[in-house]
PDB file of C-alpha atoms and ligand atoms in Angstrom:
ATOM      1  CA  MET A1254      -0.011   0.023   0.027  1.00 50.00           C
ATOM      2  CA  GLN A1255       2.893   2.432   0.766  1.00 54.00           C
ATOM      3  CA  VAL A1256       5.017   1.686  -2.294  1.00 54.00           C
ATOM      4  CA  ALA A1257       2.341   0.616  -4.742  1.00 55.00           C
ATOM      5  CA  SER A1258       4.900  -0.158  -7.479  1.00 62.00           C
ATOM      6  CA  ILE A1259       6.623  -3.313  -8.884  1.00 63.00           C
ATOM      7  CA  VAL A1260       9.596  -1.521 -10.612  1.00 82.00           C
ATOM      8  CA  PRO A1261      11.034   1.989 -10.447  1.00 87.00           C
ATOM      9  CA  SER A1262       9.842   4.584 -13.029  1.00 92.00           C
ATOM     10  CA  SER A1263      11.415   4.106 -16.592  1.00 96.00           C
ATOM     11  CA  LYS A1264      13.894   6.678 -18.129  1.00 97.00           C
ATOM     12  CA  VAL A1265      11.159   7.898 -20.493  1.00 97.00           C
ATOM     13  CA  LEU A1266       8.683   8.653 -17.545  1.00 98.00           C
ATOM     14  CA  ILE A1267      11.539  10.277 -15.582  1.00 98.00           C
ATOM     15  CA  ASP A1268      12.367  12.588 -18.592  1.00 98.00           C
ATOM     16  CA  ARG A1269       8.637  13.394 -19.079  1.00 98.00           C
ATOM     17  CA  VAL A1270       8.246  14.337 -15.365  1.00 98.00           C
ATOM     18  CA  ALA A1271      11.539  16.406 -15.326  1.00 98.00           C
ATOM     19  CA  GLY A1272      10.417  18.212 -18.444  1.00 98.00           C
ATOM     20  CA  LYS A1273       7.515  19.711 -16.548  1.00 98.00           C
ATOM     21  CA  PHE A1274       9.742  21.933 -14.425  1.00 98.00           C
ATOM     22  CA  ASP A1275      11.135  25.314 -15.274  1.00 98.00           C
ATOM     23  CA  PHE A1276      14.824  24.912 -14.047  1.00 98.00           C
ATOM     24  CA  SER A1277      16.044  28.166 -15.456  1.00 97.00           C
ATOM     25  CA  ALA A1278      16.093  29.966 -12.095  1.00 98.00           C
ATOM     26  CA  PRO A1279      16.591  28.728  -8.367  1.00 98.00           C
ATOM     27  CA  ARG A1280      13.608  26.792  -7.259  1.00 98.00           C
ATOM     28  CA  ILE A1281      12.339  25.345  -4.018  1.00 98.00           C
ATOM     29  CA  ILE A1282      11.159  21.763  -4.785  1.00 98.00           C
ATOM     30  CA  ALA A1283       9.537  19.175  -2.664  1.00 98.00           C
ATOM     31  CA  GLU A1284       9.490  15.578  -3.678  1.00 98.00           C
ATOM     32  CA  PHE A1285       7.050  13.059  -2.036  1.00 98.00           C
ATOM     33  CA  GLY A1286       8.029   9.414  -2.058  1.00 97.00           C
ATOM     34  CA  PRO A1287      11.311   9.520  -3.875  1.00 97.00           C
ATOM     35  CA  GLY A1288      11.895   5.839  -3.139  1.00 95.00           C
ATOM     36  CA  GLU A1289      15.374   4.859  -4.338  1.00 94.00           C
ATOM     37  CA  GLY A1290      15.776   8.315  -6.022  1.00 97.00           C
ATOM     38  CA  CYS A1291      15.364   7.755  -9.710  1.00 96.00           C
ATOM     39  CA  HIS A1292      13.350  11.024 -10.272  1.00 98.00           C
ATOM     40  CA  THR A1293      15.417  12.706  -7.671  1.00 98.00           C
ATOM     41  CA  ARG A1294      18.762  12.267  -9.477  1.00 98.00           C
ATOM     42  CA  GLU A1295      17.333  13.766 -12.720  1.00 98.00           C
ATOM     43  CA  ILE A1296      15.764  16.715 -10.864  1.00 98.00           C
ATOM     44  CA  VAL A1297      19.312  17.161  -9.067  1.00 98.00           C
ATOM     45  CA  ARG A1298      21.110  16.876 -12.382  1.00 98.00           C
ATOM     46  CA  ARG A1299      18.821  19.563 -13.931  1.00 98.00           C
ATOM     47  CA  MET A1300      18.094  22.091 -11.212  1.00 98.00           C
ATOM     48  CA  HIS A1301      19.802  25.437 -10.800  1.00 97.00           C
ATOM     49  CA  PRO A1302      22.815  25.505  -8.403  1.00 97.00           C
ATOM     50  CA  GLU A1303      20.945  27.705  -5.857  1.00 98.00           C
ATOM     51  CA  SER A1304      17.864  25.493  -5.831  1.00 98.00           C
ATOM     52  CA  ARG A1305      16.639  23.512  -2.705  1.00 98.00           C
ATOM     53  CA  LEU A1306      15.121  20.005  -2.874  1.00 98.00           C
ATOM     54  CA  LEU A1307      13.342  18.592   0.123  1.00 98.00           C
ATOM     55  CA  LEU A1308      12.691  14.772   0.022  1.00 98.00           C
ATOM     56  CA  PHE A1309       9.739  13.353   1.974  1.00 98.00           C
ATOM     57  CA  GLU A1310      10.267   9.511   2.229  1.00 98.00           C
ATOM     58  CA  LEU A1311       8.421   7.455   4.771  1.00 97.00           C
ATOM     59  CA  ASP A1312      10.567   4.418   4.549  1.00 97.00           C
ATOM     60  CA  PRO A1313      13.596   4.791   6.957  1.00 98.00           C
ATOM     61  CA  GLU A1314      15.924   2.507   4.818  1.00 97.00           C
ATOM     62  CA  LEU A1315      15.138   4.387   1.695  1.00 97.00           C
ATOM     63  CA  ALA A1316      15.608   7.658   3.530  1.00 98.00           C
ATOM     64  CA  ASN A1317      19.032   6.597   4.773  1.00 98.00           C
ATOM     65  CA  HIS A1318      20.049   5.377   1.248  1.00 97.00           C
ATOM     66  CA  LEU A1319      19.062   8.996  -0.109  1.00 98.00           C
ATOM     67  CA  ARG A1320      20.958  10.649   2.660  1.00 98.00           C
ATOM     68  CA  HIS A1321      23.993   8.754   1.935  1.00 98.00           C
ATOM     69  CA  TYR A1322      23.686   9.225  -1.838  1.00 98.00           C
ATOM     70  CA  PHE A1323      23.218  13.041  -1.632  1.00 98.00           C
ATOM     71  CA  ARG A1324      25.592  13.494   1.299  1.00 98.00           C
ATOM     72  CA  ASP A1325      27.835  15.927  -0.668  1.00 98.00           C
ATOM     73  CA  ASP A1326      25.007  18.020  -2.047  1.00 98.00           C
ATOM     74  CA  SER A1327      23.944  20.641   0.443  1.00 97.00           C
ATOM     75  CA  ARG A1328      20.943  21.609  -1.809  1.00 98.00           C
ATOM     76  CA  VAL A1329      19.226  18.226  -0.863  1.00 98.00           C
ATOM     77  CA  SER A1330      17.438  17.583   2.405  1.00 98.00           C
ATOM     78  CA  VAL A1331      16.165  14.236   3.296  1.00 98.00           C
ATOM     79  CA  LEU A1332      13.125  13.975   5.652  1.00 98.00           C
ATOM     80  CA  ASN A1333      12.002  10.525   6.959  1.00 98.00           C
ATOM     81  CA  THR A1334       8.472  11.833   7.494  1.00 98.00           C
ATOM     82  CA  ASP A1335       4.956  11.911   5.999  1.00 97.00           C
ATOM     83  CA  ALA A1336       4.369  14.119   2.928  1.00 98.00           C
ATOM     84  CA  SER A1337       1.576  15.862   4.900  1.00 97.00           C
ATOM     85  CA  ASN A1338       4.223  17.401   7.096  1.00 98.00           C
ATOM     86  CA  LEU A1339       5.319  19.646   4.178  1.00 98.00           C
ATOM     87  CA  PRO A1340       4.102  22.996   5.766  1.00 97.00           C
ATOM     88  CA  VAL A1341       5.727  22.174   9.059  1.00 97.00           C
ATOM     89  CA  GLU A1342       9.063  21.283   7.441  1.00 98.00           C
ATOM     90  CA  LEU A1343       8.977  24.430   5.259  1.00 98.00           C
ATOM     91  CA  SER A1344       8.314  26.670   8.233  1.00 97.00           C
ATOM     92  CA  LYS A1345      11.185  24.932  10.199  1.00 97.00           C
ATOM     93  CA  MET A1346      13.518  25.868   7.439  1.00 96.00           C
ATOM     94  CA  GLY A1347      12.132  29.447   7.269  1.00 97.00           C
ATOM     95  CA  ILE A1348      10.813  28.811   3.683  1.00 97.00           C
ATOM     96  CA  GLN A1349       7.375  30.369   2.961  1.00 96.00           C
ATOM     97  CA  HIS A1350       6.529  28.663  -0.341  1.00 98.00           C
ATOM     98  CA  CYS A1351       7.790  26.038  -2.684  1.00 98.00           C
ATOM     99  CA  ASP A1352       7.798  26.374  -6.464  1.00 98.00           C
ATOM    100  CA  TYR A1353       7.089  22.791  -7.120  1.00 98.00           C
ATOM    101  CA  VAL A1354       5.781  19.590  -5.380  1.00 98.00           C
ATOM    102  CA  VAL A1355       6.370  16.362  -7.349  1.00 98.00           C
ATOM    103  CA  SER A1356       4.839  13.143  -6.053  1.00 98.00           C
ATOM    104  CA  GLY A1357       5.446   9.505  -6.470  1.00 95.00           C
ATOM    105  CA  ILE A1358       3.195   8.433  -3.462  1.00 96.00           C
ATOM    106  CA  PRO A1359       0.223   6.288  -4.131  1.00 92.00           C
ATOM    107  CA  PHE A1360      -2.686   8.884  -3.943  1.00 92.00           C
ATOM    108  CA  SER A1361      -5.284   6.475  -5.543  1.00 88.00           C
ATOM    109  CA  THR A1362      -5.282   4.172  -2.504  1.00 90.00           C
ATOM    110  CA  MET A1363      -5.383   7.042  -0.006  1.00 93.00           C
ATOM    111  CA  GLU A1364      -8.519   7.524   2.073  1.00 94.00           C
ATOM    112  CA  ILE A1365     -10.479  10.353   0.509  1.00 94.00           C
ATOM    113  CA  GLY A1366     -10.268  12.747   3.413  1.00 94.00           C
ATOM    114  CA  LYS A1367      -6.621  12.469   3.695  1.00 95.00           C
ATOM    115  CA  LYS A1368      -6.190  12.937  -0.091  1.00 95.00           C
ATOM    116  CA  ARG A1369      -8.106  16.124  -0.109  1.00 94.00           C
ATOM    117  CA  GLU A1370      -6.327  17.465   3.010  1.00 96.00           C
ATOM    118  CA  LEU A1371      -3.017  16.661   1.305  1.00 97.00           C
ATOM    119  CA  LEU A1372      -4.107  18.492  -1.865  1.00 97.00           C
ATOM    120  CA  LYS A1373      -5.164  21.523   0.094  1.00 97.00           C
ATOM    121  CA  CYS A1374      -1.824  21.558   1.965  1.00 97.00           C
ATOM    122  CA  ILE A1375       0.068  21.265  -1.271  1.00 98.00           C
ATOM    123  CA  HIS A1376      -2.021  24.044  -2.844  1.00 98.00           C
ATOM    124  CA  GLU A1377      -1.293  26.393   0.167  1.00 98.00           C
ATOM    125  CA  SER A1378       2.407  25.520   0.112  1.00 98.00           C
ATOM    126  CA  LEU A1379       2.813  26.499  -3.475  1.00 98.00           C
ATOM    127  CA  LYS A1380       4.084  29.953  -4.394  1.00 98.00           C
ATOM    128  CA  PRO A1381       1.455  32.277  -6.085  1.00 97.00           C
ATOM    129  CA  ALA A1382       3.347  32.273  -9.396  1.00 97.00           C
ATOM    130  CA  PRO A1383       2.408  31.123 -12.903  1.00 96.00           C
ATOM    131  CA  HIS A1384       5.091  28.318 -13.040  1.00 97.00           C
ATOM    132  CA  ALA A1385       4.261  26.981  -9.453  1.00 98.00           C
ATOM    133  CA  ALA A1386       2.693  23.489  -9.840  1.00 98.00           C
ATOM    134  CA  PHE A1387       2.087  20.112  -8.259  1.00 98.00           C
ATOM    135  CA  ILE A1388       3.326  17.341 -10.596  1.00 98.00           C
ATOM    136  CA  ILE A1389       2.246  13.786 -10.356  1.00 98.00           C
ATOM    137  CA  TYR A1390       2.749  10.495 -12.033  1.00 97.00           C
ATOM    138  CA  GLN A1391       0.018   7.897 -11.382  1.00 95.00           C
ATOM    139  CA  VAL A1392      -1.568   4.764 -13.023  1.00 94.00           C
ATOM    140  CA  THR A1393      -5.102   6.409 -12.802  1.00 94.00           C
ATOM    141  CA  ASN A1394      -5.918  10.106 -13.301  1.00 94.00           C
ATOM    142  CA  GLU A1395      -8.618  10.017 -10.543  1.00 93.00           C
ATOM    143  CA  LEU A1396      -6.957  12.831  -8.570  1.00 94.00           C
ATOM    144  CA  ARG A1397      -8.123  15.315 -11.142  1.00 93.00           C
ATOM    145  CA  GLY A1398     -11.561  14.759  -9.820  1.00 92.00           C
ATOM    146  CA  HIS A1399     -10.551  16.006  -6.291  1.00 93.00           C
ATOM    147  CA  ALA A1400      -8.364  18.954  -7.411  1.00 93.00           C
ATOM    148  CA  GLN A1401     -10.864  21.717  -7.754  1.00 94.00           C
ATOM    149  CA  LEU A1402      -8.461  24.060  -5.984  1.00 96.00           C
ATOM    150  CA  PHE A1403      -6.180  24.068  -8.983  1.00 97.00           C
ATOM    151  CA  PRO A1404      -7.403  26.333 -11.774  1.00 97.00           C
ATOM    152  CA  ARG A1405      -5.325  24.829 -14.648  1.00 97.00           C
ATOM    153  CA  ILE A1406      -4.527  21.042 -15.002  1.00 97.00           C
ATOM    154  CA  LYS A1407      -2.585  19.358 -17.837  1.00 97.00           C
ATOM    155  CA  SER A1408      -2.314  15.580 -18.292  1.00 97.00           C
ATOM    156  CA  GLU A1409      -0.517  13.334 -20.747  1.00 97.00           C
ATOM    157  CA  TYR A1410      -0.233   9.496 -20.847  1.00 97.00           C
ATOM    158  CA  CYS A1411       3.183   7.854 -20.772  1.00 97.00           C
ATOM    159  CA  LEU A1412       3.001   4.401 -22.331  1.00 97.00           C
ATOM    160  CA  GLN A1413       6.750   3.683 -21.937  1.00 96.00           C
ATOM    161  CA  ASN A1414       6.584   2.702 -18.299  1.00 96.00           C
ATOM    162  CA  ILE A1415       5.559  -0.549 -16.422  1.00 94.00           C
ATOM    163  CA  PRO A1416       2.811   0.144 -15.831  1.00 94.00           C
ATOM    164  CA  PRO A1417       1.835   3.030 -18.118  1.00 96.00           C
ATOM    165  CA  MET A1418       1.140   6.272 -16.240  1.00 96.00           C
ATOM    166  CA  PHE A1419      -0.569   9.650 -16.460  1.00 97.00           C
ATOM    167  CA  VAL A1420       1.703  12.583 -15.838  1.00 98.00           C
ATOM    168  CA  THR A1421      -0.441  15.390 -14.577  1.00 98.00           C
ATOM    169  CA  VAL A1422       0.485  19.036 -13.821  1.00 98.00           C
ATOM    170  CA  PHE A1423      -1.713  20.994 -11.386  1.00 98.00           C
ATOM    171  CA  PHE A1424      -0.896  24.611 -11.553  1.00 98.00           C
ATOM    172  CA  LYS A1425      -1.500  26.958  -8.628  1.00 97.00           C
ATOM    173  CA  GLN A1426      -2.533  29.970 -10.895  1.00 96.00           C
ATOM    174  CA  PRO A1427      -4.606  30.192 -14.157  1.00 92.00           C
ATOM    175  CA  LEU A1428      -2.820  31.134 -17.247  1.00 83.00           C
ATOM    176  CA  LEU A1429      -3.351  34.782 -17.856  1.00 75.00           C
ATOM    177  CA  ASN A1430      -3.928  35.854 -21.554  1.00 70.00           C
ATOM    178  CA  GLY A1431      -3.607  39.292 -22.900  1.00 50.00           C
ATOM    179  CA  ASN A1432      -7.060  40.259 -21.527  1.00 48.00           C
ATOM    180  CA  GLY A1433      -6.199  39.078 -18.108  1.00 40.00           C
ATOM    181  CA  ALA A1434      -8.793  36.348 -18.549  1.00 40.00           C
ATOM    182  CA  SER A1435      -8.065  32.842 -17.101  1.00 39.00           C
ATOM    183  CA  HIS A1436      -7.654  29.710 -19.087  1.00 45.00           C
ATOM    184  CA  ASN A1437      -7.949  26.289 -17.335  1.00 45.00           C
ATOM    185  CA  GLY A1438      -6.057  24.177 -19.991  1.00 43.00           C
ATOM    186  CA  ASN A1439      -8.958  21.840 -20.465  1.00 39.00           C
ATOM    187  CA  GLY A1440     -10.970  23.643 -23.089  1.00 34.00           C
ATOM    188  CA  ASN A1441     -14.134  23.663 -21.114  1.00 33.00           C
ATOM    189  CA  GLY A1442     -13.782  27.375 -20.097  1.00 33.00           C
ATOM    190  CA  ASN A1443     -15.284  26.982 -16.585  1.00 33.00           C
ATOM    191  CA  GLY A1444     -11.950  27.533 -14.918  1.00 35.00           C
ATOM    192  CA  ASN A1445     -12.218  24.563 -12.548  1.00 35.00           C
ATOM    193  CA  GLY A1446      -9.775  22.344 -14.518  1.00 35.00           C
ATOM    194  CA  ASN A1447     -11.971  19.327 -14.171  1.00 36.00           C
ATOM    195  CA  GLY A1448     -12.784  18.555 -17.743  1.00 36.00           C
ATOM    196  CA  LYS A1449     -13.099  14.746 -18.495  1.00 34.00           C
ATOM    197  CA  HIS A1450     -10.000  13.109 -19.712  1.00 32.00           C
TER     198      HIS A1450
HETATM  199  C1  SAM B2071       5.866   3.898  -5.994  1.00 91.24           C
HETATM  200  S1  SAM B2071       7.130   4.324  -4.847  1.00 91.24           S
HETATM  201  C2  SAM B2071       7.946   5.616  -5.945  1.00 91.24           C
HETATM  202  C3  SAM B2071       9.363   5.359  -6.102  1.00 91.24           C
HETATM  203  C4  SAM B2071      10.054   6.274  -7.096  1.00 91.24           C
HETATM  204  N1  SAM B2071       9.649   7.731  -6.972  1.00 91.24           N
HETATM  205  C5  SAM B2071       9.810   5.800  -8.546  1.00 91.24           C
HETATM  206  O1  SAM B2071       9.087   6.574  -9.279  1.00 91.24           O
HETATM  207  O2  SAM B2071      10.165   4.656  -8.860  1.00 91.24           O
HETATM  208  C6  SAM B2071       6.317   5.198  -3.592  1.00 91.24           C
HETATM  209  C7  SAM B2071       7.320   5.686  -2.525  1.00 91.24           C
HETATM  210  O3  SAM B2071       6.469   6.633  -1.669  1.00 91.24           O
HETATM  211  C8  SAM B2071       6.748   6.402  -0.256  1.00 91.24           C
HETATM  212  N2  SAM B2071       5.623   6.927   0.324  1.00 91.24           N
HETATM  213  C9  SAM B2071       4.315   6.415   0.447  1.00 91.24           C
HETATM  214  N3  SAM B2071       3.470   7.146   1.116  1.00 91.24           N
HETATM  215  C10 SAM B2071       4.200   8.187   1.580  1.00 91.24           C
HETATM  216  C11 SAM B2071       3.777   9.431   2.340  1.00 91.24           C
HETATM  217  N4  SAM B2071       2.568   9.654   2.815  1.00 91.24           N
HETATM  218  N5  SAM B2071       4.890  10.268   2.560  1.00 91.24           N
HETATM  219  C12 SAM B2071       6.149  10.129   2.172  1.00 91.24           C
HETATM  220  N6  SAM B2071       6.489   8.928   1.414  1.00 91.24           N
HETATM  221  C13 SAM B2071       5.594   8.120   1.120  1.00 91.24           C
HETATM  222  C14 SAM B2071       7.091   4.919  -0.228  1.00 91.24           C
HETATM  223  O4  SAM B2071       7.795   4.633   0.967  1.00 91.24           O
HETATM  224  C15 SAM B2071       7.775   4.654  -1.516  1.00 91.24           C
HETATM  225  O5  SAM B2071       9.155   4.786  -1.322  1.00 91.24           O
END
């Protein structure tokens, strides 16, 4: 239930997920459920030298492995704690908001109240900026149905993974066009980002 995966993410999926970030500036990034760190290594490889990466991994052995692997990179902090502690951990570090939250934890098996609470805490922790987003890779795309807080959502399907996965980006802010009008990215024009997929 905690790991919910048979093999680590494929190189194609890792590239697709890493491609969703704007790494051109220093970013504060939180990763939920890095596991043995296959997405983490790619994020670290691409991120700006002044970025910070906070890893939330529940499994103590995996957390220790990550701590050892990234011991020489002061940009990376490993937290052997539940993802829901994101606001507490940010405030302990004197950080107000993060630019991105990327998640590999099994949201689909999470109890509905916990799922909605976690989405709310992610939304509140993200910076009010057009690039700021929650990025998730999941077998189902059911989380879209619970993410009304996010005004713009974009999904794609990555077949080259075992099993195939949806990569979905939930943006904190709507995309402003020339008239200042919002666009939810789903073409349904109602701004709630919950168009069928
Ligand atoms: C499917 S594995 C993902 C591993 C890796 N990111 C990948 O793509 O191959 C899920 C990971 O999330 C961790 N995890 C599950 N629930 C969590 C939670 N609430 N907070 C932090 N980590 C969690 C598990 O211990 C596991 O390492």
